[in-house]
Short mmCIF file of C-alpha atoms in Angstrom, two decimals:
data_model
loop_
_atom_site.label_atom_id
_atom_site.label_comp_id
_atom_site.label_asym_id
_atom_site.label_seq_id
_atom_site.Cartn_x
_atom_site.Cartn_y
_atom_site.Cartn_z
CA MET Q 1 19.54 5.22 51.49
CA GLY Q 2 21.00 4.76 47.50
CA ASP Q 3 20.69 7.13 44.97
CA PRO Q 4 17.45 6.91 43.63
CA ARG Q 5 18.10 9.10 40.98
CA GLY Q 6 20.58 6.96 39.35
CA MET Q 7 18.60 4.05 39.64
CA LEU Q 8 15.66 4.98 38.12
CA LEU Q 9 18.30 6.60 35.19
CA SER Q 10 19.49 3.06 35.22
CA ILE Q 11 16.12 1.28 34.96
CA ALA Q 12 15.01 3.93 32.51
CA CYS Q 13 18.04 3.46 29.87
CA THR Q 14 17.83 -0.43 30.16
CA LEU Q 15 14.56 -0.82 29.72
CA GLY Q 16 13.97 2.10 26.95
CA GLY Q 17 17.09 0.81 25.46
CA THR Q 18 15.70 -2.69 25.07
CA TRP Q 19 12.44 -1.29 23.93
CA ALA Q 20 13.98 0.49 21.11
CA PHE Q 21 16.06 -2.49 19.93
CA VAL Q 22 12.69 -4.68 19.78
CA THR Q 23 10.85 -1.54 17.87
CA GLY Q 24 13.83 -0.83 16.17
CA PHE Q 25 12.96 -4.77 14.32
CA ARG Q 26 9.82 -4.01 14.08
CA ALA Q 27 10.56 -1.06 11.65
CA LEU Q 28 13.07 -2.96 9.99
CA ARG Q 29 10.19 -5.08 8.72
CA THR Q 30 8.32 -2.22 7.70
CA TRP Q 31 10.84 -0.50 5.64
CA ARG Q 32 11.95 -3.56 4.08
CA VAL Q 33 8.02 -4.14 2.78
CA LEU Q 34 8.82 -0.47 1.89
CA LEU Q 35 11.97 -1.22 -0.31
CA ASP Q 36 10.87 -4.22 -2.14
CA THR Q 37 7.19 -3.23 -3.24
CA PRO Q 38 6.98 -1.79 -6.02
CA THR Q 39 4.24 0.95 -7.12
CA ALA Q 40 1.32 -0.53 -8.66
CA ARG Q 41 -1.76 0.89 -10.87
CA VAL Q 42 -5.37 0.61 -9.42
CA ARG Q 43 -6.27 -0.66 -12.83
CA SER Q 44 -4.18 -3.71 -12.95
CA MET Q 45 -3.56 -3.99 -9.43
CA ALA Q 46 -3.37 -7.82 -8.41
CA MET Q 47 -4.72 -9.21 -4.89
CA GLY Q 48 -2.32 -9.06 -2.18
CA MET Q 49 0.50 -6.68 -0.85
CA VAL Q 50 0.17 -3.57 -3.18
CA GLU Q 51 1.61 -0.15 -2.88
CA LEU Q 52 -0.43 2.54 -4.70
CA CYS Q 53 -0.68 6.34 -4.84
CA GLY Q 54 -3.09 8.57 -5.67
CA GLN Q 55 -5.70 11.06 -4.60
CA VAL Q 56 -8.54 10.61 -1.74
CA GLU Q 57 -11.89 11.21 -2.56
CA THR Q 58 -14.73 11.21 -0.46
CA ARG Q 59 -17.20 8.25 -0.15
CA SER Q 60 -19.32 9.58 2.36
CA ASP Q 61 -20.35 12.63 4.03
CA LEU Q 62 -17.95 12.78 7.27
CA ARG Q 63 -16.94 15.91 9.05
CA SER Q 64 -14.01 15.59 11.93
CA PRO Q 65 -15.63 16.12 15.15
CA PHE Q 66 -13.74 18.90 16.40
CA SER Q 67 -13.21 21.64 13.50
CA GLY Q 68 -16.45 20.48 11.39
CA ARG Q 69 -14.22 20.21 8.26
CA GLU Q 70 -15.29 17.89 5.40
CA CYS Q 71 -12.60 14.63 5.38
CA VAL Q 72 -12.19 11.37 4.22
CA TRP Q 73 -10.66 10.04 7.86
CA TRP Q 74 -10.24 11.98 11.19
CA GLU Q 75 -8.51 11.14 14.55
CA VAL Q 76 -8.74 12.72 17.33
CA GLU Q 77 -6.96 13.37 20.92
CA ILE Q 78 -7.99 14.52 24.17
CA SER Q 79 -4.93 14.54 27.03
CA THR Q 80 -5.14 16.00 30.63
CA LEU Q 81 -1.89 17.64 31.83
CA SER Q 82 -0.92 15.28 34.69
CA GLY Q 83 1.97 16.13 37.71
CA ARG Q 84 4.74 14.30 38.05
CA SER Q 85 7.64 13.96 40.28
CA ARG Q 86 9.96 17.21 40.76
CA GLY Q 87 7.33 19.49 39.56
CA ARG Q 88 7.53 18.08 36.16
CA GLN Q 89 4.36 17.85 33.99
CA GLY Q 90 3.42 15.88 31.08
CA TRP Q 91 0.17 15.64 28.63
CA SER Q 92 -1.36 12.13 29.32
CA VAL Q 93 -3.68 10.56 26.40
CA VAL Q 94 -7.27 10.36 28.31
CA HIS Q 95 -9.14 9.58 25.23
CA ARG Q 96 -8.31 8.87 21.35
CA LYS Q 97 -10.61 7.73 18.65
CA THR Q 98 -10.57 7.55 14.83
CA SER Q 99 -13.47 7.43 11.96
CA GLY Q 100 -13.19 3.99 10.42
CA GLN Q 101 -15.50 5.41 7.24
CA PRO Q 102 -14.05 3.95 3.70
CA PHE Q 103 -12.61 6.46 1.22
CA TYR Q 104 -12.12 6.50 -2.57
CA LEU Q 105 -8.35 6.37 -3.62
CA ARG Q 106 -8.55 7.20 -7.47
CA ASP Q 107 -5.07 7.20 -9.75
CA GLU Q 108 -4.88 7.93 -13.55
CA THR Q 109 -5.80 4.65 -13.96
CA GLY Q 110 -8.89 3.72 -11.83
CA VAL Q 111 -10.28 3.86 -8.46
CA ALA Q 112 -10.03 1.57 -5.30
CA LEU Q 113 -11.63 1.51 -1.71
CA VAL Q 114 -9.55 1.85 1.21
CA TYR Q 115 -10.88 0.53 4.91
CA PRO Q 116 -8.81 3.05 6.85
CA HIS Q 117 -9.00 0.77 10.09
CA GLY Q 118 -6.45 -0.65 11.74
CA ALA Q 119 -4.28 1.88 9.59
CA ASN Q 120 -1.11 3.24 10.71
CA VAL Q 121 -2.03 6.91 9.33
CA LYS Q 122 1.17 9.54 8.29
CA VAL Q 123 -1.06 12.76 8.89
CA ASN Q 124 0.14 15.44 10.61
CA PHE Q 125 -2.04 17.58 13.46
CA THR Q 126 -4.50 19.95 11.21
CA ALA Q 127 -5.77 21.49 14.75
CA GLU Q 128 -4.70 22.08 18.42
CA GLU Q 129 -6.17 23.79 21.38
CA MET Q 130 -5.60 23.68 24.92
CA THR Q 131 -7.70 25.20 27.76
CA HIS Q 132 -6.12 25.81 31.17
CA GLY Q 133 -8.67 24.35 33.80
CA LEU Q 134 -12.48 25.78 34.94
CA GLY Q 135 -14.30 24.32 31.66
CA VAL Q 136 -14.02 23.43 28.31
CA PRO Q 137 -15.35 24.81 25.11
CA GLU Q 138 -18.88 23.71 24.01
CA PRO Q 139 -17.98 21.69 21.19
CA TYR Q 140 -15.41 20.11 22.86
CA MET Q 141 -17.68 19.23 25.79
CA GLU Q 142 -20.37 17.78 23.23
CA TYR Q 143 -18.23 15.52 21.77
CA MET Q 144 -17.44 14.30 25.45
CA GLU Q 145 -20.67 13.84 25.87
CA GLN Q 146 -21.41 12.19 23.02
CA GLN Q 147 -18.48 9.79 24.02
CA GLY Q 148 -20.26 8.92 27.45
CA LEU Q 149 -16.39 9.88 29.12
CA GLY Q 150 -17.87 9.86 32.82
CA LEU Q 151 -14.95 11.63 33.87
CA ARG Q 152 -15.12 14.93 31.54
CA ARG Q 153 -16.43 17.53 33.96
CA MET Q 154 -13.47 16.61 36.49
CA TRP Q 155 -10.90 16.92 33.47
CA ALA Q 156 -11.99 19.82 32.47
CA LEU Q 157 -11.33 21.37 35.91
CA GLY Q 158 -7.64 21.01 34.85
CA ALA Q 159 -5.88 21.80 31.90
CA MET Q 160 -6.40 20.29 28.81
CA ARG Q 161 -5.59 19.78 24.90
CA PHE Q 162 -7.50 18.72 21.91
CA ARG Q 163 -6.06 17.53 18.88
CA GLU Q 164 -7.18 16.90 15.52
CA ARG Q 165 -6.12 14.93 12.67
CA VAL Q 166 -7.90 14.95 9.10
CA LEU Q 167 -7.12 13.91 5.45
CA GLU Q 168 -9.01 16.07 3.77
CA ALA Q 169 -9.83 15.49 -0.54
CA PRO Q 170 -8.47 15.93 -2.78
CA SER Q 171 -5.21 15.05 -0.86
CA ARG Q 172 -2.53 12.99 -2.48
CA VAL Q 173 -1.42 10.04 -0.28
CA PHE Q 174 0.74 6.63 -0.34
CA VAL Q 175 -1.23 3.44 0.22
CA LEU Q 176 0.82 0.40 1.62
CA GLY Q 177 -2.04 -2.29 2.49
CA ARG Q 178 -3.62 -5.63 1.14
CA ALA Q 179 -5.55 -5.74 -1.47
CA PHE Q 180 -8.86 -7.69 -1.86
CA PRO Q 181 -11.68 -8.26 -4.73
CA ARG Q 182 -14.38 -5.64 -4.00
CA ALA Q 183 -17.50 -7.49 -2.79
CA MET Q 184 -19.98 -8.23 -5.21
CA THR Q 185 -23.93 -6.48 -5.49
CA ARG Q 186 -26.81 -7.99 -7.14
CA GLU Q 187 -29.20 -5.79 -8.08
CA VAL Q 188 -32.72 -7.69 -6.72
CA SER Q 189 -34.82 -4.86 -8.36
CA PHE Q 190 -34.54 -1.83 -10.60
CA SER Q 191 -37.82 0.01 -10.22
CA ASP Q 192 -38.45 2.77 -7.51
CA ILE Q 193 -42.16 1.91 -7.57
CA GLU Q 194 -41.57 -1.91 -7.27
CA LEU Q 195 -39.63 -1.17 -3.85
CA ALA Q 196 -42.41 1.44 -2.69
CA VAL Q 197 -44.85 -1.17 -3.46
CA THR Q 198 -42.85 -3.40 -1.11
CA GLY Q 199 -42.73 -0.68 1.48
CA THR Q 200 -39.00 0.01 1.29
CA ASP Q 201 -37.48 3.41 0.63
CA GLY Q 202 -37.59 3.29 -2.95
CA GLY Q 203 -36.72 6.94 -3.39
CA ALA Q 204 -33.44 6.98 -1.28
CA ARG Q 205 -31.89 5.61 -4.28
CA THR Q 206 -32.61 8.36 -6.66
CA SER Q 207 -31.06 11.04 -3.70
CA VAL Q 208 -27.65 12.85 -5.00
CA GLY Q 209 -25.70 11.28 -2.06
CA ALA Q 210 -26.70 7.90 -2.61
CA THR Q 211 -26.91 7.85 -6.33
CA ARG Q 212 -23.12 9.18 -6.56
CA GLN Q 213 -21.91 6.67 -3.90
CA GLY Q 214 -23.64 3.49 -5.78
CA GLU Q 215 -22.16 4.42 -9.24
CA ARG Q 216 -18.31 5.00 -7.69
CA ASP Q 217 -18.87 1.51 -6.19
CA GLU Q 218 -19.36 0.24 -9.50
CA ASP Q 219 -15.91 1.72 -10.54
CA VAL Q 220 -14.13 0.25 -7.74
CA ARG Q 221 -11.17 -2.30 -9.14
CA GLY Q 222 -10.51 -3.75 -5.26
CA VAL Q 223 -10.77 -2.94 -1.70
CA ILE Q 224 -7.61 -2.28 0.25
CA ARG Q 225 -7.53 -3.03 4.21
CA GLN Q 226 -5.21 -4.66 6.76
CA GLY Q 227 -4.33 -8.18 5.96
CA SER Q 228 -4.24 -10.64 9.37
CA GLY Q 229 -1.53 -10.84 11.46
CA GLY Q 230 -0.76 -7.32 11.68
CA GLU Q 231 0.70 -6.91 8.40
CA THR Q 232 1.87 -3.26 7.57
CA PHE Q 233 -0.69 -1.14 6.75
CA LEU Q 234 0.74 2.45 5.89
CA ILE Q 235 -1.77 5.34 4.60
CA GLY Q 236 0.62 8.73 4.32
CA GLN Q 237 0.89 12.41 2.82
CA ARG Q 238 4.36 11.96 2.66
CA SER Q 239 6.08 10.61 -0.02
CA GLU Q 240 7.39 7.07 -0.34
CA ALA Q 241 11.20 8.19 -0.33
CA GLU Q 242 10.61 10.13 2.80
CA LEU Q 243 8.74 7.38 4.53
CA GLN Q 244 11.79 4.85 3.92
CA LEU Q 245 13.92 7.19 4.97
CA GLU Q 246 11.65 7.75 8.29
CA TYR Q 247 11.44 3.70 8.75
CA GLY Q 248 14.98 3.31 8.03
CA VAL Q 249 16.24 5.77 10.44
CA ARG Q 250 13.99 4.18 13.22
CA ALA Q 251 15.46 0.86 12.38
CA PHE Q 252 19.21 1.09 12.14
CA GLY Q 253 18.59 3.94 15.12
CA GLY Q 254 16.68 1.35 17.39
CA LEU Q 255 19.13 -1.53 16.58
CA ILE Q 256 22.15 0.38 17.04
CA ALA Q 257 21.17 3.44 19.77
CA GLY Q 258 18.88 0.68 21.49
CA PRO Q 259 22.21 -1.60 22.52
CA LEU Q 260 23.85 1.34 24.00
CA LEU Q 261 21.35 2.73 25.81
CA THR Q 262 20.56 -0.45 27.41
CA LEU Q 263 24.44 -1.26 28.28
CA PHE Q 264 25.14 2.51 29.84
CA GLY Q 265 22.11 1.53 31.67
CA LEU Q 266 23.74 -1.20 33.40
CA TRP Q 267 26.67 0.08 33.40
CA CYS Q 268 25.16 2.85 36.23
CA ALA Q 269 23.57 0.24 37.70
CA LEU Q 270 26.75 -1.69 38.19
CA GLU Q 271 28.43 1.28 38.92
CA LEU Q 272 26.26 2.03 41.40
CA ALA Q 273 25.81 -1.27 43.03
CA ARG Q 274 29.86 -1.23 43.23
CA THR Q 275 29.89 2.26 45.16
CA GLY Q 276 26.91 1.14 47.27
CA GLY Q 277 24.53 3.80 45.81
CA TRP Q 278 22.23 0.82 44.65
CA SER Q 279 20.08 -0.22 47.94
CA LEU Q 280 16.70 0.58 49.11
CA MET O 1 30.55 -12.20 38.29
CA HIS O 2 32.74 -9.18 37.44
CA ALA O 3 30.86 -5.93 35.91
CA SER O 4 32.75 -6.21 33.03
CA GLU O 5 31.59 -9.72 32.61
CA ILE O 6 28.12 -8.96 32.59
CA LEU O 7 28.67 -5.86 30.57
CA TRP O 8 29.96 -8.10 27.86
CA THR O 9 27.32 -10.69 28.32
CA VAL O 10 25.05 -8.40 27.18
CA VAL O 11 26.96 -6.76 24.29
CA ILE O 12 27.43 -10.42 22.79
CA GLY O 13 23.63 -11.16 23.50
CA PHE O 14 22.74 -7.82 21.35
CA VAL O 15 25.32 -8.96 18.71
CA LEU O 16 23.93 -12.64 18.43
CA VAL O 17 20.14 -11.43 18.86
CA GLY O 18 21.03 -8.70 16.26
CA SER O 19 22.86 -10.57 14.02
CA VAL O 20 20.11 -13.66 13.92
CA GLY O 21 17.30 -11.01 13.76
CA PHE O 22 19.14 -9.20 10.52
CA PHE O 23 19.91 -12.38 9.14
CA LEU O 24 16.37 -13.58 9.40
CA SER O 25 14.66 -10.20 8.08
CA ILE O 26 17.03 -10.44 5.26
CA TYR O 27 16.24 -13.90 4.26
CA ASN O 28 12.44 -13.48 4.65
CA SER O 29 12.30 -10.54 2.60
CA LEU O 30 14.13 -12.32 -0.40
CA ILE O 31 11.91 -15.18 -0.05
CA GLU O 32 8.94 -13.05 -0.26
CA MET O 33 10.47 -11.23 -3.20
CA LYS O 34 11.16 -14.32 -5.05
CA ASN O 35 7.34 -15.66 -4.38
CA ASN O 36 6.09 -12.13 -5.63
CA ILE O 37 8.04 -12.38 -8.78
CA GLY O 38 6.32 -15.82 -8.94
CA ARG O 39 3.00 -13.98 -8.23
CA SER O 40 3.59 -11.06 -10.40
CA TRP O 41 3.74 -13.64 -13.70
CA ALA O 42 0.71 -15.22 -12.62
CA ASN O 43 -0.81 -11.94 -12.87
CA ILE O 44 0.23 -11.11 -16.05
CA ASP O 45 -0.94 -15.11 -17.01
CA VAL O 46 -4.21 -14.75 -16.28
CA LEU O 47 -4.61 -11.49 -18.38
CA LEU O 48 -2.75 -13.62 -21.34
CA LYS O 49 -5.52 -16.42 -20.76
CA GLN O 50 -8.20 -14.15 -21.34
CA ARG O 51 -6.86 -12.47 -24.32
CA HIS O 52 -6.20 -15.84 -25.48
CA ASP O 53 -9.45 -16.63 -25.53
CA GLU O 54 -10.97 -13.64 -27.22
CA LEU O 55 -9.01 -14.40 -30.05
CA PRO O 56 -10.97 -17.66 -31.87
CA LYS O 57 -13.96 -14.84 -31.18
CA LEU O 58 -12.19 -12.06 -32.84
CA VAL O 59 -11.80 -14.47 -35.70
CA SER O 60 -15.22 -15.95 -36.26
CA VAL O 61 -16.78 -12.03 -36.19
CA CYS O 62 -14.23 -11.32 -39.12
CA GLU O 63 -13.83 -14.17 -41.28
CA ALA O 64 -16.84 -12.89 -43.28
CA TYR O 65 -15.82 -9.59 -43.92
CA MET O 66 -12.37 -9.96 -44.19
CA GLN O 67 -12.12 -13.32 -46.90
CA HIS O 68 -9.40 -11.55 -49.13
CA GLU O 69 -7.04 -11.04 -45.97
CA ARG O 70 -5.96 -14.60 -45.45
CA ALA O 71 -2.26 -12.98 -44.47
CA VAL O 72 -3.62 -11.68 -41.23
CA PHE O 73 -5.21 -14.58 -40.01
CA ASP O 74 -2.50 -16.77 -40.62
CA LYS O 75 -0.37 -14.55 -38.88
CA LEU O 76 -2.47 -14.36 -35.51
CA SER O 77 -2.70 -18.43 -36.03
CA GLU O 78 1.10 -18.60 -36.41
CA ALA O 79 1.59 -16.40 -33.40
CA ARG O 80 -0.89 -18.47 -31.30
CA ALA O 81 1.24 -21.87 -32.32
CA ALA O 82 4.50 -19.91 -31.14
CA LEU O 83 3.01 -19.29 -27.84
CA ALA O 84 1.70 -23.02 -27.24
CA LYS O 85 5.36 -23.96 -27.70
CA ALA O 86 6.80 -21.68 -25.93
CA ALA O 87 9.05 -21.95 -22.23
CA GLY O 88 10.28 -20.13 -19.66
CA VAL O 89 9.82 -16.10 -19.56
CA ALA O 90 11.84 -15.40 -22.24
CA GLN O 91 10.55 -17.15 -24.91
CA ARG O 92 7.00 -16.61 -23.77
CA SER O 93 7.59 -12.74 -23.68
CA ASP O 94 8.41 -12.89 -27.35
CA ALA O 95 5.69 -15.23 -28.23
CA GLU O 96 3.23 -12.41 -26.70
CA ASN O 97 5.29 -9.97 -28.38
CA GLN O 98 4.73 -11.60 -31.59
CA ILE O 99 0.96 -11.55 -31.10
CA THR O 100 0.26 -8.55 -29.98
CA ARG O 101 2.16 -7.18 -32.99
CA ALA O 102 -0.15 -9.56 -35.38
CA ILE O 103 -3.35 -8.30 -33.62
CA GLY O 104 -2.16 -4.42 -34.05
CA GLN O 105 -2.15 -5.54 -37.68
CA PHE O 106 -5.36 -6.88 -37.73
CA PHE O 107 -6.91 -4.11 -36.33
CA ALA O 108 -5.24 -1.93 -38.61
CA VAL O 109 -6.35 -4.12 -41.52
CA ALA O 110 -9.94 -4.46 -40.01
CA GLU O 111 -10.01 -0.48 -40.29
CA SER O 112 -10.67 -0.56 -43.78
CA TYR O 113 -13.62 -2.59 -43.48
CA PRO O 114 -16.38 -0.63 -42.73
CA GLU O 115 -19.25 -2.83 -42.43
CA LEU O 116 -16.80 -4.42 -39.77
CA LYS O 117 -16.45 -1.45 -38.02
CA ALA O 118 -19.94 -1.16 -37.53
CA ASN O 119 -20.70 -4.61 -36.25
CA GLN O 120 -21.12 -4.69 -32.88
CA SER O 121 -19.57 -7.96 -31.66
CA PHE O 122 -16.21 -6.39 -33.36
CA ALA O 123 -16.33 -3.55 -31.34
CA ALA O 124 -16.95 -4.96 -28.27
CA LEU O 125 -14.04 -7.04 -28.87
CA GLN O 126 -11.98 -4.72 -30.04
CA ALA O 127 -12.78 -2.54 -27.09
CA ARG O 128 -12.53 -5.73 -24.46
CA ILE O 129 -8.85 -6.83 -26.08
CA SER O 130 -7.42 -3.24 -25.94
CA GLU O 131 -8.40 -2.96 -22.44
CA LEU O 132 -6.84 -6.42 -22.11
CA GLU O 133 -3.38 -4.67 -23.86
CA ASN O 134 -3.42 -1.97 -21.46
CA ALA O 135 -3.89 -4.01 -18.09
CA ILE O 136 -1.22 -6.39 -19.74
CA ALA O 137 1.19 -3.12 -19.92
CA ASP O 138 0.53 -2.08 -16.59
CA ARG O 139 1.30 -5.80 -15.28
CA ARG O 140 4.16 -6.49 -17.06
CA GLU O 141 5.37 -2.79 -15.78
CA PHE O 142 4.82 -4.47 -12.50
CA TYR O 143 6.51 -7.68 -13.03
CA ASN O 144 9.70 -6.08 -14.57
CA ASP O 145 9.52 -3.35 -11.10
CA THR O 146 9.32 -6.54 -9.00
CA VAL O 147 12.34 -8.39 -10.90
CA THR O 148 14.58 -5.28 -10.99
CA LEU O 149 14.15 -4.90 -7.29
CA PHE O 150 14.85 -8.45 -6.75
CA ASN O 151 17.66 -8.41 -9.14
CA THR O 152 19.51 -5.75 -7.23
CA ARG O 153 18.77 -7.15 -3.77
CA LEU O 154 20.50 -10.50 -5.04
CA GLU O 155 23.62 -8.25 -6.45
CA GLN O 156 23.77 -5.98 -3.04
CA ILE O 157 25.85 -6.59 0.07
CA PRO O 158 24.89 -8.32 2.79
CA ASP O 159 22.08 -9.53 0.78
CA SER O 160 24.15 -11.30 -1.94
CA TRP O 161 25.69 -13.52 0.65
CA ILE O 162 22.73 -14.63 1.92
CA ALA O 163 21.32 -14.91 -1.79
CA ASP O 164 24.76 -17.38 -2.81
CA GLY O 165 23.65 -19.25 0.38
CA MET O 166 19.91 -19.61 -0.83
CA ASN O 167 21.22 -20.38 -4.16
CA LEU O 168 19.15 -17.58 -5.88
CA GLN O 169 19.27 -16.62 -9.64
CA ALA O 170 18.51 -13.46 -11.13
CA ALA O 171 15.20 -13.51 -12.80
CA GLU O 172 14.44 -12.83 -16.23
CA LEU O 173 12.31 -9.58 -17.35
CA PHE O 174 9.51 -9.65 -19.51
CA LYS O 175 10.82 -7.51 -22.81
CA ILE O 176 9.06 -5.54 -25.07
CA ASP O 177 9.60 -6.31 -28.79
CA GLU O 178 12.32 -4.72 -30.60
CA SER O 179 9.71 -3.24 -33.14
CA ASP O 180 7.88 -1.41 -30.55
CA ARG O 181 11.53 0.71 -29.55
CA LYS O 182 12.23 1.81 -33.25
CA ASP O 183 11.01 5.32 -33.94
CA VAL O 184 8.32 5.99 -36.16
CA ALA O 185 8.80 8.33 -39.26
CA ILE O 186 6.56 10.60 -39.79
CA SER O 187 6.32 12.67 -42.70
CA PHE O 188 4.26 15.90 -43.54
CA LYS O 189 3.50 16.38 -46.95
CA MET O 190 2.62 20.08 -47.02
CA SER O 191 1.17 21.98 -50.02
CA ALA O 192 3.11 24.87 -51.31
#
């Protein structure tokens, strides 16, 4: 019988190192884009890859599902405690959801509309709560019911972790994404009376939220969203310099440490094979 | 195959893949930056074209009011003629600075014609040209940032080795007019 611990370690190191090497290249690409794209101003931004800095502003009434905080973007994550070999335990994510509502980004020169769908949002967890089995608090259970999570009652019997990240207005953020021209809208009628005659809801235009939203949309200089082909799309509360450092470390860490880890894994495997420790 | 041979094969494999990948990432990013410079310049050009289209309208609105100001009209048309002959970024930026200066003088002179200032078409044109000037200034700054990043990369190692192989040349900055750099003399006449 071989050494299963050694075999597992060598396999984990070989695969992990190769994975780190591949992801190092992806981080290198993002790092290059961050380095090579100068920060533009909203007023004069050109269509294509842009980097903007500004304050986020709400476009629609949005509240985070767990804490009920007013925000422009949220992400929730539900994990259960899973048992692993040799008594070690770890959290495994069973549900993750992100809001997709667009929000405004304002700098000193104008307003842009950001569609966060598909973005890599760099925001720290703002709320985290753990339960220790036999039920979960009402708001979490309500959320799981709304989402139709079939295994919620079974999960609730064990320990669970609920995490939430929110981006609140008026936070200052850094956005790197593709700019598109804003969609053009045309008024077909200016009169609420005319709309009322047609049976449509003319009064809705004069409600506070609807009016404010329409006015801001007119000021929008462009729309920032994810480009095609998995292009870099970053939204972060950290500064550009911090993001450059993070991606630089990830890139060079992956490209240097990855191969070393793979070599170590292979060396372990070869040593095990030589000493007869690699057998089932 | 010995263990050491296997390990060396893997080392060489990683070095090869890593080197090729790293080289490609530099090559691609240099190409992307070169294209970004072209795009940034084209984005300035769009606004310059819009500003040029506004100038004849401005002249036609003001002609009736400023009949004794032949010199400012001449300067404006001279600047436009210089722009038509300009080729390359350096000459183009010189000609554009000349136009900016001529427009500034034009508006300064127009200040002394209250009837002209009250004209709605003139006010609209003035606002439109000012808006375009601001946007041009922003885009010029962006263009210069892009060029500076590109030129810096061309001088850095190992990018410079690859750039030499690609025969890439440093790009020209869109320079501002020397007269804009001069200090403005401000004097206050204080009564005793």
